[in-house]
Coordinates of C-alpha atoms in Angstrom, one line a residue:
Chain A
M24 CA -23.2 -25.6 13.2
S25 CA -20.2 -24.3 15.0
L26 CA -19.6 -20.9 16.7
A27 CA -16.8 -18.3 17.3
L28 CA -16.7 -15.8 19.9
A29 CA -16.2 -12.3 18.4
V30 CA -15.0 -9.4 20.2
D31 CA -14.8 -5.9 18.6
F32 CA -12.9 -3.3 20.7
G33 CA -13.3 0.4 19.7
G34 CA -12.9 3.9 21.0
T35 CA -16.5 4.2 22.1
K36 CA -17.6 0.6 23.0
V37 CA -16.6 -3.0 23.0
E38 CA -18.9 -5.5 21.8
A39 CA -18.9 -9.4 21.9
A40 CA -21.1 -12.0 20.2
L41 CA -21.3 -15.6 19.0
V42 CA -21.2 -15.8 15.2
D43 CA -21.8 -19.2 13.3
D44 CA -20.0 -20.6 10.4
A45 CA -22.3 -19.0 8.0
G46 CA -21.4 -15.4 9.4
V47 CA -24.7 -14.8 11.2
V48 CA -24.7 -13.5 14.8
L49 CA -26.4 -15.7 17.3
P50 CA -29.6 -14.0 18.1
G51 CA -29.5 -13.0 21.9
S52 CA -25.7 -13.4 22.0
R53 CA -24.5 -9.7 21.3
F54 CA -23.6 -7.5 24.2
R55 CA -21.9 -4.1 24.5
S56 CA -20.3 -1.9 27.0
P57 CA -18.9 1.6 26.9
T58 CA -15.2 2.3 26.6
G59 CA -14.2 5.9 25.7
P60 CA -11.1 8.0 25.9
T61 CA -11.2 8.8 29.6
A62 CA -11.9 5.3 30.9
S63 CA -9.4 3.8 33.4
S64 CA -7.7 0.6 32.4
E65 CA -9.4 -1.2 35.0
A66 CA -12.9 0.0 33.7
L67 CA -11.9 -1.1 30.1
A68 CA -10.9 -4.4 31.4
A69 CA -14.1 -4.9 33.3
A70 CA -16.1 -3.8 30.1
V71 CA -14.4 -6.5 28.1
D72 CA -14.8 -9.3 30.8
E73 CA -18.6 -8.3 31.0
V74 CA -19.4 -8.6 27.2
V75 CA -17.3 -11.7 26.7
T76 CA -18.9 -13.5 29.7
A77 CA -22.4 -12.5 28.6
A78 CA -21.8 -13.7 25.0
L79 CA -20.3 -17.0 26.1
A80 CA -23.2 -17.6 28.4
A81 CA -25.4 -17.4 25.4
R82 CA -23.9 -20.6 23.8
P83 CA -26.5 -23.2 23.3
D84 CA -25.8 -26.6 24.8
G85 CA -24.0 -29.0 22.8
V86 CA -22.8 -26.4 20.1
E87 CA -19.1 -26.4 19.4
L88 CA -17.2 -23.3 20.3
L89 CA -14.1 -22.9 17.9
G90 CA -12.2 -20.0 19.4
A91 CA -12.2 -16.3 19.6
G92 CA -11.4 -13.7 17.1
I93 CA -10.8 -10.2 18.3
G94 CA -10.7 -6.8 16.3
S95 CA -9.2 -3.8 17.8
A96 CA -8.9 -0.2 17.0
G97 CA -5.1 0.4 16.1
P98 CA -2.4 0.6 16.4
I99 CA -2.0 -2.9 17.5
N100 CA 1.0 -5.3 18.3
V101 CA 0.1 -8.3 16.7
A102 CA 3.0 -10.6 17.7
A103 CA 2.6 -9.6 21.3
G104 CA -1.2 -9.7 21.2
R105 CA -1.2 -6.1 22.6
I106 CA -3.3 -3.0 21.8
S107 CA -2.6 0.8 21.9
P108 CA -5.7 2.4 20.3
L109 CA -5.0 6.0 19.4
N110 CA -8.3 7.2 21.1
V111 CA -8.1 5.0 24.1
A112 CA -5.4 6.7 26.2
A113 CA -5.5 4.2 29.2
W114 CA -4.3 1.2 27.0
R115 CA -0.9 1.3 25.7
E116 CA 0.4 -2.2 24.8
Y117 CA -2.5 -3.8 26.7
P118 CA -2.6 -7.5 26.5
L119 CA -6.1 -7.8 25.1
L120 CA -5.4 -11.1 23.5
D121 CA -4.4 -12.8 26.9
Q122 CA -7.4 -11.3 28.6
V123 CA -10.0 -12.7 26.0
R124 CA -8.1 -16.1 25.7
S125 CA -8.3 -16.6 29.6
H126 CA -12.2 -17.0 28.9
L127 CA -11.5 -20.0 26.6
P128 CA -8.8 -22.2 28.0
G129 CA -7.4 -24.4 25.4
L130 CA -9.1 -22.7 22.3
P131 CA -7.5 -20.6 19.7
A132 CA -7.6 -16.8 19.9
V133 CA -6.7 -14.4 17.1
L134 CA -6.1 -10.6 17.3
R135 CA -6.2 -8.3 14.4
M136 CA -6.9 -4.7 13.6
D137 CA -10.6 -3.8 13.3
G138 CA -10.0 -2.5 9.7
L139 CA -8.7 -5.9 8.7
C140 CA -11.8 -7.6 10.4
I141 CA -14.2 -5.3 8.3
T142 CA -12.4 -6.4 5.2
L143 CA -13.0 -10.1 6.0
A144 CA -16.5 -9.4 6.5
E145 CA -16.9 -7.5 3.3
H146 CA -15.2 -10.6 1.6
W147 CA -17.3 -12.9 3.4
V148 CA -20.9 -11.6 3.4
G149 CA -20.5 -8.1 2.2
A150 CA -19.7 -6.0 -1.0
A151 CA -16.4 -7.8 -1.9
Q152 CA -17.5 -11.4 -2.2
G153 CA -15.4 -13.3 -4.7
E154 CA -12.9 -10.5 -4.9
S155 CA -9.0 -11.2 -4.1
N156 CA -7.7 -7.6 -3.9
V157 CA -9.8 -5.7 -1.5
M158 CA -9.7 -2.8 0.9
G159 CA -12.5 -2.5 3.5
M160 CA -12.8 1.1 4.5
I161 CA -14.3 3.1 7.3
V162 CA -15.2 6.8 7.0
S163 CA -16.5 8.1 10.4
T164 CA -14.9 9.6 13.4
G165 CA -11.6 8.4 11.8
V166 CA -10.7 6.9 8.5
G167 CA -9.3 3.3 8.6
G168 CA -9.3 0.1 6.6
G169 CA -7.8 -3.3 6.0
L170 CA -6.3 -5.3 3.0
I171 CA -6.7 -8.6 1.3
L172 CA -4.3 -9.0 -1.5
N173 CA -3.8 -12.0 -3.7
G174 CA -6.7 -13.6 -1.7
L175 CA -5.1 -13.3 1.6
T176 CA -5.3 -10.8 4.6
V177 CA -2.3 -8.6 4.9
P178 CA -1.9 -7.9 8.6
G179 CA 1.7 -6.5 8.3
P180 CA 4.3 -7.5 10.6
T181 CA 3.1 -5.4 13.4
G182 CA -0.5 -5.9 12.4
N183 CA -1.2 -2.3 11.4
A184 CA -1.5 -2.7 7.6
G185 CA -4.5 -1.0 6.3
H186 CA -4.1 2.4 8.0
I187 CA -5.4 4.3 4.9
G188 CA -6.4 7.2 7.2
H189 CA -2.7 8.1 7.3
V190 CA -2.2 8.2 3.5
E191 CA -1.5 12.0 2.7
V192 CA -3.3 13.7 0.0
G193 CA -1.9 16.3 -2.3
G194 CA -3.0 19.9 -2.2
F195 CA -4.0 19.9 1.5
D196 CA -1.8 21.8 3.9
V197 CA -3.3 20.3 7.1
R198 CA -1.3 18.8 9.9
C199 CA -2.5 15.5 11.1
K200 CA -2.0 14.5 14.8
C201 CA 0.1 11.6 13.5
G202 CA 2.7 14.0 12.2
G203 CA 1.8 13.7 8.7
I204 CA 0.7 16.5 6.2
G205 CA -2.8 16.3 4.9
C206 CA -3.6 12.8 5.9
V207 CA -6.8 11.7 4.5
E208 CA -8.2 11.4 8.0
A209 CA -7.3 14.9 8.9
V210 CA -9.1 16.1 6.0
A211 CA -12.1 14.0 5.3
S212 CA -13.2 12.3 8.6
G213 CA -16.7 13.4 9.8
P214 CA -15.5 15.6 12.5
R215 CA -12.7 17.3 10.4
T216 CA -15.3 18.0 7.6
V217 CA -17.6 19.5 10.0
E218 CA -14.6 21.6 11.4
W219 CA -13.7 22.8 7.9
A220 CA -17.3 23.7 7.2
Q221 CA -17.6 25.7 10.3
Q222 CA -14.5 27.7 9.4
Q223 CA -16.5 28.6 6.2
G224 CA -19.5 29.8 8.3
F225 CA -21.5 26.5 8.6
A226 CA -23.7 26.6 11.7
G227 CA -24.2 22.8 12.1
T228 CA -22.1 20.7 14.3
T229 CA -22.3 17.1 13.2
G230 CA -21.9 15.0 10.2
E231 CA -25.8 14.4 10.2
D232 CA -26.0 18.4 10.0
I233 CA -23.9 18.3 6.8
A234 CA -26.1 15.4 5.4
T235 CA -29.2 17.5 5.9
A236 CA -27.8 20.7 4.7
Y237 CA -26.4 18.9 1.5
A238 CA -29.7 17.5 0.7
A239 CA -31.2 21.0 1.1
G240 CA -28.6 22.5 -1.5
D241 CA -26.4 24.4 1.1
P242 CA -23.4 25.7 -0.7
I243 CA -20.9 25.2 2.2
A244 CA -22.2 21.6 2.9
I245 CA -21.8 20.9 -0.9
A246 CA -18.3 22.3 -0.8
A247 CA -17.5 20.2 2.4
V248 CA -18.7 17.0 1.0
R249 CA -16.8 17.6 -2.4
R250 CA -13.7 18.4 -0.4
A251 CA -13.9 15.2 1.5
G252 CA -14.9 13.1 -1.4
R253 CA -12.0 14.4 -3.3
A254 CA -9.5 13.6 -0.6
I255 CA -10.8 10.1 -0.2
G256 CA -10.6 9.4 -4.0
Q257 CA -7.0 10.8 -4.0
A258 CA -6.2 8.5 -0.9
I259 CA -7.6 5.5 -2.6
G260 CA -5.9 6.4 -5.8
S261 CA -2.4 6.5 -4.1
T262 CA -3.2 3.3 -2.3
T263 CA -4.2 1.5 -5.6
A264 CA -1.0 2.8 -7.1
V265 CA 0.9 0.8 -4.5
D266 CA -1.5 -2.2 -4.0
D267 CA -3.2 -2.6 -7.3
L268 CA -6.6 -2.9 -5.6
D269 CA -9.6 -4.2 -7.5
V270 CA -12.4 -3.1 -5.1
V271 CA -12.7 -0.7 -2.1
A272 CA -15.9 -1.1 0.0
I273 CA -16.6 1.9 2.3
G274 CA -18.8 2.0 5.4
G275 CA -19.0 4.0 8.5
G276 CA -21.2 6.9 9.6
F277 CA -20.0 9.6 7.4
S278 CA -20.0 7.4 4.3
H279 CA -23.9 7.8 4.4
V280 CA -23.7 11.7 4.2
T281 CA -25.0 11.6 0.6
P282 CA -24.7 9.0 -2.3
D283 CA -23.1 11.8 -4.1
L284 CA -20.0 11.2 -2.0
F285 CA -19.3 8.0 -4.0
T286 CA -19.7 9.8 -7.3
I287 CA -17.2 12.3 -6.2
I288 CA -14.7 9.7 -5.0
R289 CA -15.1 7.8 -8.2
E290 CA -14.6 11.0 -10.4
T291 CA -11.5 11.8 -8.6
I292 CA -9.9 8.4 -9.1
Q293 CA -10.9 8.6 -12.8
E294 CA -8.6 11.7 -13.1
R295 CA -5.6 9.2 -12.8
A296 CA -6.4 8.5 -16.4
A297 CA -2.8 7.8 -17.3
F298 CA -2.9 4.5 -15.2
P299 CA -5.9 2.1 -16.1
F300 CA -4.7 -0.1 -13.2
V301 CA -5.6 2.8 -10.9
A302 CA -8.8 3.9 -12.6
K303 CA -10.0 0.3 -12.7
V304 CA -10.5 0.2 -8.8
R305 CA -14.3 -0.2 -8.0
V306 CA -15.5 1.9 -5.0
V307 CA -18.8 0.7 -3.6
P308 CA -20.7 1.1 -0.3
S309 CA -20.3 -1.3 2.3
G310 CA -22.5 -4.5 2.1
L311 CA -22.5 -5.0 5.8
S312 CA -24.9 -4.5 8.6
G313 CA -23.9 -3.2 11.9
D314 CA -23.0 -6.8 12.7
G315 CA -20.1 -6.4 10.3
P316 CA -17.2 -5.9 12.7
L317 CA -18.3 -8.8 14.8
I318 CA -18.8 -11.0 11.7
G319 CA -15.2 -10.0 10.6
A320 CA -13.7 -10.8 13.9
A321 CA -15.4 -14.2 13.8
A322 CA -13.8 -14.7 10.3
L323 CA -10.5 -15.0 12.0
I324 CA -11.6 -18.3 13.4
H325 CA -14.1 -19.5 10.8
Q326 CA -11.7 -18.7 7.7
P327 CA -8.2 -19.3 8.9
E328 CA -7.3 -20.1 5.3
L329 CA -7.4 -16.3 4.5
L330 CA -4.9 -15.2 7.3
G331 CA -1.8 -14.2 5.5
Chain B
M27 CA 25.0 -24.4 -11.6
S28 CA 21.9 -23.4 -13.6
L29 CA 21.2 -20.3 -15.4
A30 CA 18.2 -18.0 -16.2
L31 CA 17.9 -15.6 -19.1
A32 CA 17.2 -12.2 -17.6
V33 CA 15.6 -9.2 -19.4
D34 CA 15.2 -5.7 -18.2
F35 CA 13.1 -3.5 -20.6
G36 CA 13.2 0.2 -19.7
G37 CA 12.5 3.8 -21.3
T38 CA 16.2 4.3 -22.3
K39 CA 17.5 0.8 -22.9
V40 CA 16.9 -3.0 -23.0
E41 CA 19.3 -5.3 -21.5
A42 CA 19.6 -9.1 -21.3
A43 CA 21.9 -11.3 -19.6
L44 CA 22.4 -15.0 -18.1
V45 CA 22.3 -15.0 -14.3
D46 CA 23.2 -18.1 -12.3
D47 CA 21.4 -19.5 -9.3
A48 CA 23.5 -17.6 -6.8
G49 CA 22.5 -14.3 -8.4
V50 CA 25.6 -13.6 -10.4
V51 CA 25.7 -12.3 -14.0
L52 CA 27.7 -14.6 -16.1
P53 CA 30.6 -12.6 -17.4
G54 CA 30.3 -11.9 -21.1
S55 CA 26.6 -12.6 -21.3
R56 CA 25.2 -9.0 -20.7
F57 CA 24.1 -7.0 -23.7
R58 CA 22.2 -3.7 -24.2
S59 CA 20.6 -1.9 -26.8
P60 CA 18.8 1.5 -26.9
T61 CA 15.0 1.9 -26.6
G62 CA 13.6 5.6 -26.1
P63 CA 10.3 7.4 -26.3
T64 CA 10.6 8.0 -30.2
A65 CA 11.6 4.4 -31.3
S66 CA 9.2 2.6 -33.5
S67 CA 7.5 -0.6 -32.4
E68 CA 9.6 -2.5 -34.9
A69 CA 12.9 -1.1 -33.6
L70 CA 12.0 -1.8 -30.1
A71 CA 11.3 -5.4 -31.0
A72 CA 14.5 -5.7 -33.0
A73 CA 16.4 -4.4 -29.8
V74 CA 14.7 -7.1 -27.7
D75 CA 15.6 -9.7 -30.2
E76 CA 19.3 -8.6 -30.5
V77 CA 20.0 -8.6 -26.8
V78 CA 18.2 -11.7 -26.1
T79 CA 19.9 -13.6 -28.9
A80 CA 23.2 -12.4 -27.9
A81 CA 22.8 -13.3 -24.2
L82 CA 21.6 -16.8 -25.1
A83 CA 24.5 -17.4 -27.3
A84 CA 26.8 -16.8 -24.4
R85 CA 25.5 -19.9 -22.7
P86 CA 28.3 -22.5 -22.0
D87 CA 28.0 -25.9 -23.5
G88 CA 26.1 -28.3 -21.0
V89 CA 25.0 -25.7 -18.6
E90 CA 21.1 -25.8 -18.0
L91 CA 18.9 -23.0 -18.9
L92 CA 15.7 -22.9 -16.7
G93 CA 13.7 -20.1 -18.4
A94 CA 13.4 -16.4 -18.8
G95 CA 12.6 -13.8 -16.1
I96 CA 11.6 -10.3 -17.6
G97 CA 11.4 -7.0 -15.8
S98 CA 9.5 -4.2 -17.5
A99 CA 8.9 -0.5 -16.9
G100 CA 5.1 -0.1 -16.0
P101 CA 2.3 0.0 -16.4
I102 CA 2.0 -3.8 -17.4
N103 CA -0.6 -6.3 -17.9
V104 CA 0.7 -9.4 -16.0
A105 CA -2.2 -11.7 -17.0
A106 CA -1.8 -11.1 -20.7
G107 CA 2.1 -10.7 -20.7
R108 CA 1.8 -7.3 -22.2
I109 CA 3.6 -3.9 -21.4
S110 CA 2.6 -0.3 -22.0
P111 CA 5.6 1.7 -20.5
L112 CA 4.7 5.2 -19.9
N113 CA 7.7 6.6 -21.5
V114 CA 7.7 4.3 -24.5
A115 CA 4.8 5.5 -26.4
A116 CA 5.1 2.9 -29.3
W117 CA 4.3 0.1 -27.1
R118 CA 0.8 -0.2 -25.6
E119 CA -0.3 -3.7 -24.7
Y120 CA 2.7 -5.0 -26.5
P121 CA 3.2 -8.8 -26.1
L122 CA 6.7 -8.8 -24.7
L123 CA 6.3 -12.1 -22.9
D124 CA 5.5 -14.0 -26.1
Q125 CA 8.3 -12.3 -27.9
V126 CA 10.8 -13.6 -25.2
R127 CA 9.2 -16.8 -24.9
S128 CA 9.6 -17.6 -28.6
H129 CA 13.5 -17.7 -28.0
L130 CA 13.1 -20.3 -25.4
P131 CA 10.7 -23.0 -26.7
G132 CA 9.3 -25.2 -24.0
L133 CA 10.6 -23.2 -21.2
P134 CA 9.0 -21.0 -18.6
A135 CA 9.0 -17.2 -19.1
V136 CA 7.7 -14.8 -16.3
L137 CA 6.9 -11.0 -16.7
R138 CA 6.8 -8.7 -13.7
M139 CA 7.3 -4.9 -13.3
D140 CA 10.9 -3.8 -13.1
G141 CA 10.3 -2.4 -9.5
L142 CA 9.2 -5.8 -8.4
C143 CA 12.4 -7.2 -9.9
I144 CA 14.5 -4.7 -8.1
T145 CA 12.8 -5.7 -4.9
L146 CA 13.5 -9.4 -5.5
A147 CA 17.3 -8.4 -6.1
E148 CA 17.5 -6.4 -2.8
H149 CA 15.9 -9.4 -1.1
W150 CA 18.3 -11.9 -2.8
V151 CA 21.6 -10.1 -2.8
G152 CA 21.0 -6.6 -1.8
A153 CA 20.1 -4.5 1.3
A154 CA 16.8 -6.5 2.3
Q155 CA 18.4 -9.9 2.7
G156 CA 16.4 -11.8 5.4
E157 CA 13.4 -9.3 5.3
S158 CA 9.8 -10.2 4.8
N159 CA 8.2 -6.8 4.3
V160 CA 10.2 -4.9 1.8
M161 CA 9.9 -2.1 -0.7
G162 CA 12.6 -1.8 -3.2
M163 CA 12.7 1.8 -4.7
I164 CA 14.3 3.7 -7.5
V165 CA 14.6 7.6 -7.5
S166 CA 15.8 8.5 -11.0
T167 CA 14.1 9.9 -14.0
G168 CA 11.0 8.6 -12.4
V169 CA 10.2 7.1 -8.9
G170 CA 9.1 3.5 -8.8
G171 CA 9.1 0.4 -6.7
G172 CA 7.9 -3.1 -5.8
L173 CA 6.6 -4.9 -2.8
I174 CA 7.4 -8.1 -0.8
L175 CA 4.8 -8.5 2.0
N176 CA 4.8 -11.4 4.4
G177 CA 7.6 -12.9 2.6
L178 CA 5.9 -13.1 -0.9
T179 CA 6.1 -10.6 -3.8
V180 CA 2.9 -8.6 -4.4
P181 CA 2.6 -8.2 -8.1
G182 CA -1.2 -7.1 -7.9
P183 CA -3.9 -8.6 -10.1
T184 CA -2.7 -6.4 -13.1
G185 CA 1.1 -6.7 -12.1
N186 CA 1.3 -2.9 -11.3
A187 CA 1.5 -2.9 -7.4
G188 CA 4.6 -0.9 -6.1
H189 CA 3.9 2.3 -8.0
I190 CA 5.0 4.3 -5.2
G191 CA 6.0 7.2 -7.5
H192 CA 2.4 7.9 -7.7
V193 CA 1.7 8.1 -4.2
E194 CA 0.6 11.7 -3.3
V195 CA 2.3 13.7 -0.8
G196 CA 0.6 16.5 1.4
G197 CA 1.4 20.1 0.9
F198 CA 2.6 20.1 -2.8
D199 CA 0.1 21.5 -5.2
V200 CA 1.8 20.1 -8.4
R201 CA -0.2 18.3 -10.9
C202 CA 1.3 14.8 -11.9
K203 CA 1.1 13.6 -15.6
C204 CA -0.7 10.6 -14.1
G205 CA -3.7 13.1 -13.0
G206 CA -2.8 13.0 -9.4
I207 CA -1.9 16.0 -7.4
G208 CA 1.6 16.1 -5.7
C209 CA 2.6 12.6 -6.7
V210 CA 6.1 12.0 -5.3
E211 CA 7.4 11.4 -8.8
A212 CA 6.0 14.9 -9.8
V213 CA 8.0 16.4 -6.8
A214 CA 11.0 14.5 -6.2
S215 CA 12.3 12.7 -9.4
G216 CA 15.6 14.0 -10.6
P217 CA 14.4 15.9 -13.5
R218 CA 11.4 17.6 -11.5
T219 CA 13.9 18.4 -8.7
V220 CA 16.1 20.3 -11.2
E221 CA 13.1 22.0 -12.6
W222 CA 12.0 23.4 -9.3
A223 CA 15.7 24.5 -8.6
Q224 CA 15.6 26.3 -11.8
Q225 CA 12.5 28.1 -11.0
Q226 CA 14.2 29.2 -7.9
G227 CA 17.2 30.6 -9.9
F228 CA 19.4 27.6 -10.2
A229 CA 21.7 27.7 -13.2
G230 CA 22.5 23.7 -13.5
T231 CA 20.5 21.3 -15.8
T232 CA 21.0 17.9 -14.1
G233 CA 20.8 15.9 -11.0
E234 CA 24.5 15.8 -11.0
D235 CA 24.8 19.6 -11.1
I236 CA 22.4 19.5 -8.1
A237 CA 24.9 17.0 -6.2
T238 CA 27.9 19.3 -7.1
A239 CA 26.1 22.5 -6.0
Y240 CA 24.8 20.7 -2.8
A241 CA 28.3 19.6 -1.9
A242 CA 29.4 23.2 -2.5
G243 CA 26.9 24.5 0.0
D244 CA 24.7 26.2 -2.6
P245 CA 21.4 27.2 -0.9
I246 CA 19.0 26.5 -3.8
A247 CA 20.5 23.0 -4.2
I248 CA 20.1 22.5 -0.5
A249 CA 16.6 23.6 -0.6
A250 CA 15.9 21.3 -3.6
V251 CA 17.4 18.3 -1.8
R252 CA 15.5 18.9 1.2
R253 CA 12.3 19.4 -0.7
A254 CA 12.9 16.1 -2.6
G255 CA 13.9 14.2 0.7
R256 CA 10.8 15.4 2.5
A257 CA 8.4 14.4 -0.3
I258 CA 10.1 10.8 -0.5
G259 CA 9.8 10.5 3.4
Q260 CA 6.1 11.4 3.2
A261 CA 5.4 9.0 0.5
I262 CA 7.3 6.2 2.4
G263 CA 5.3 7.2 5.4
S264 CA 2.0 6.9 3.7
T265 CA 3.0 3.5 2.2
T266 CA 4.1 2.2 5.5
A267 CA 0.8 3.4 7.0
V268 CA -0.9 1.1 4.4
D269 CA 1.5 -1.8 4.1
D270 CA 3.4 -1.7 7.4
L271 CA 6.9 -2.1 5.7
D272 CA 10.0 -3.0 7.7
V273 CA 12.6 -1.7 5.2
V274 CA 12.7 0.3 2.0
A275 CA 15.9 0.0 -0.1
I276 CA 16.4 3.0 -2.4
G277 CA 18.5 3.1 -5.4
G278 CA 18.7 5.0 -8.8
G279 CA 20.8 7.7 -9.9
F280 CA 19.1 10.7 -8.1
S281 CA 19.3 8.7 -4.7
H282 CA 23.2 9.4 -4.9
V283 CA 22.7 13.1 -4.9
T284 CA 24.0 13.2 -1.3
P285 CA 24.0 10.9 1.6
D286 CA 22.1 13.6 3.5
L287 CA 19.2 12.7 1.3
F288 CA 18.7 9.6 3.5
T289 CA 18.9 11.5 6.7
I290 CA 16.2 14.0 5.5
I291 CA 13.9 11.1 4.5
R292 CA 14.4 9.3 7.8
E293 CA 13.8 12.5 9.8
T294 CA 10.5 13.1 7.8
I295 CA 9.3 9.6 8.7
Q296 CA 10.1 10.0 12.3
E297 CA 7.8 13.0 12.3
R298 CA 4.9 10.3 12.3
A299 CA 5.6 9.9 15.8
A300 CA 2.2 8.9 16.9
F301 CA 2.5 5.6 14.9
P302 CA 5.5 3.6 16.1
F303 CA 4.7 1.1 13.4
V304 CA 5.4 3.9 10.6
A305 CA 8.4 5.3 12.5
K306 CA 10.0 1.8 12.7
V307 CA 10.5 1.5 8.8
R308 CA 14.2 1.4 8.0
V309 CA 15.2 3.4 4.9
V310 CA 18.5 2.2 3.5
P311 CA 20.6 2.8 0.3
S312 CA 20.2 -0.1 -2.3
G313 CA 22.7 -2.8 -1.9
L314 CA 22.8 -3.4 -5.6
S315 CA 25.4 -3.0 -8.4
G316 CA 24.2 -2.2 -11.7
D317 CA 23.5 -5.9 -12.4
G318 CA 20.5 -5.4 -9.9
P319 CA 17.5 -5.2 -12.3
L320 CA 18.8 -8.2 -14.2
I321 CA 19.5 -10.3 -11.0
G322 CA 16.0 -9.4 -9.9
A323 CA 14.5 -10.5 -13.2
A324 CA 16.6 -13.7 -12.9
A325 CA 15.0 -14.3 -9.4
L326 CA 11.6 -14.7 -11.1
I327 CA 12.9 -17.9 -12.5
H328 CA 15.4 -19.0 -9.6
Q329 CA 13.1 -18.2 -6.9
P330 CA 9.6 -19.1 -7.9
E331 CA 8.7 -19.9 -4.2
L332 CA 8.7 -15.9 -3.6
L333 CA 6.2 -15.3 -6.3
G334 CA 2.8 -14.2 -4.8

C-alpha cells in the first residue's frame, strides 16, 4: 500500500486526508476546517496548514507517502500553482501549491481544479469507470465540472477547463456574475433556482425546501425543478456538441432534489434529435461518496498516467 | 518530397488534390465536383470517384504517395468510417472512407470532420501556428469548427467534437433544426443573419448584400452584424469556459462581412470579465487560403503525431 495526501479547497471548507492506491480514504486521516467568503488570507492559510498537518500525522509508520494532490475551486492558474476561487475573495493568485508542498519536502505535488478531481474520482471509483470521454459535474451552490477526453484529463492551459457552469443556455435572459447571459449556473444552481421560485411566490428558502415541496406536488417547485433540469440538459447538449462526451456524472447537493431531475435533463438532451452523437450522451447520478473530492485529488498522484 | 491525397467532402462540392509535406497543394492536382442536398447517392459516389481519380492521375512519376486524408461535413462516424452530412440527405452512414481507400490499395486512409481538418490547417500553415489549444471555426452557410487541445486533435469518440455551431447562446429564443434553442448556427450563420435582417425590413438577400449595406452604414445591416457577432462571441465564451482555449481562428464566407465582426466578437468575450481564462482567448481571422480544407485533410497523413 502507498498513500497520497489529498487536499480539497473550497468556498466553505478545506479538507485533507490520506488516500491509498485503491482510492480509499485512510480511516482517521480526514480533517476539515472552515474557509468562507469573508475569511482573511492568514486565516485561510492557517486552515490549510491545520488540516494538512493533521492528515500527515495520521500516516502509519512504514507506509510510503507518494506526494500531494490538491483540488481547488476555480479559477486557478495551474502553471503558477496559484488559485483565485471566485467565492473566496481574500485569495487571488494565492500560491496554494507551494504552501502544501512545503509540508512534503522532496515529494511531488499537483494542483488541479476541483471539477477535474471529481471527474478523476468518478472515473476511478464512481459512475464513469471504464469510460474515456467523461464530464464529472456538480450542481450545488454553483455548477462546475471537469473533463476526461480520449482517456486523459483536460486541464486546459490555465487549468480551468471544465467550467460548464458558465456555458450559456438558450431562452434564458438572465445575467450571470461572470458577464455571460443565461449561464447555466445563473439559471440552475440551488440558490438561483430557489430565487426564481421565490419570485413566483414560493415561500421556502433552500434547495431542501424545493425538494420537499416537489415531492408534495407543489406546482411552483415542479416548475422550478423543470426549469433547472432543462437548463442543465441544454448545457450538457452544448458541451457534448463541442466535446462529443459519452457520459456525464452529476453530483452535488441540488442534484438530489428529486430523481426526476435526471429524467428532465435526459429528455432535454433527446430534443437534439438531429445529432445522434449529442443524444447518445448518458447522464447518470454521481457514484461518489462524500470522499469523492479527496479521492479525486489523490488520483492526481496515484494515477499520473491520466494527466493530460 | 512526399504527397498525400486530400479529399474535402461538403454540402455543395467535393474536392480532391495532392498536398506535399510542406502543406502546399501540388499545382494542377486540385479537382472539384458538385454535391448538393438533392444529389442521389450514386451521383455523389461518382463525384468522389471523379475528383479522386483526377487528383491521383496528377502525381508526378517517382514521388511517394503516403495515403489519403479525408475531411467531411458532419456528423460522421469515425470508428466506422461513415458520414451522414446534415445537408446531404442521400448519405446517411455512407462508407466514404472505404470508397476513397479503394483508390489507394495498401495505403492508410484517415477520415475526420471538416472542422477538425480546418483546425489542423490553421495549426500547420495558418493563424494558429505554434498554439496548443485551438479552435478552427467556420462562419458561412453553417457554423462549425474543430479542436486541438493540449497539442492534440480532439476528434471525440464518434468523430464529431468541435460542433460549435450547436452551442446555445443566451438571450436568443430561436429554435435550431438540431432541436436546440438559440444554437449559434441558428442565430449567426450567413443565411440566418440575412433572414433576421429581412424580418426587420432589409431588402437584400445574401451575406454579400449585408456586407455592402454595412459598409454604407445601413442601420439594419449594422444591427444584423452586431447580433451575429455577439452570438459568435457568446458561443466562443461558453466553449472557452469548458475547453480553456487560447486561440480561435475564424474563416468562412460570412466571417468576411466586415472586419468589425471580429471587434464585436472580442468585445462580447471581454464581458466575461470575472474569468481571465475566458477573456484571454484570442479571436483572429483565418490564416488560410481556399486550399485550407484540403491542406488540413492532408495533415491527417503528414502529421499523424497530432491525431488524438
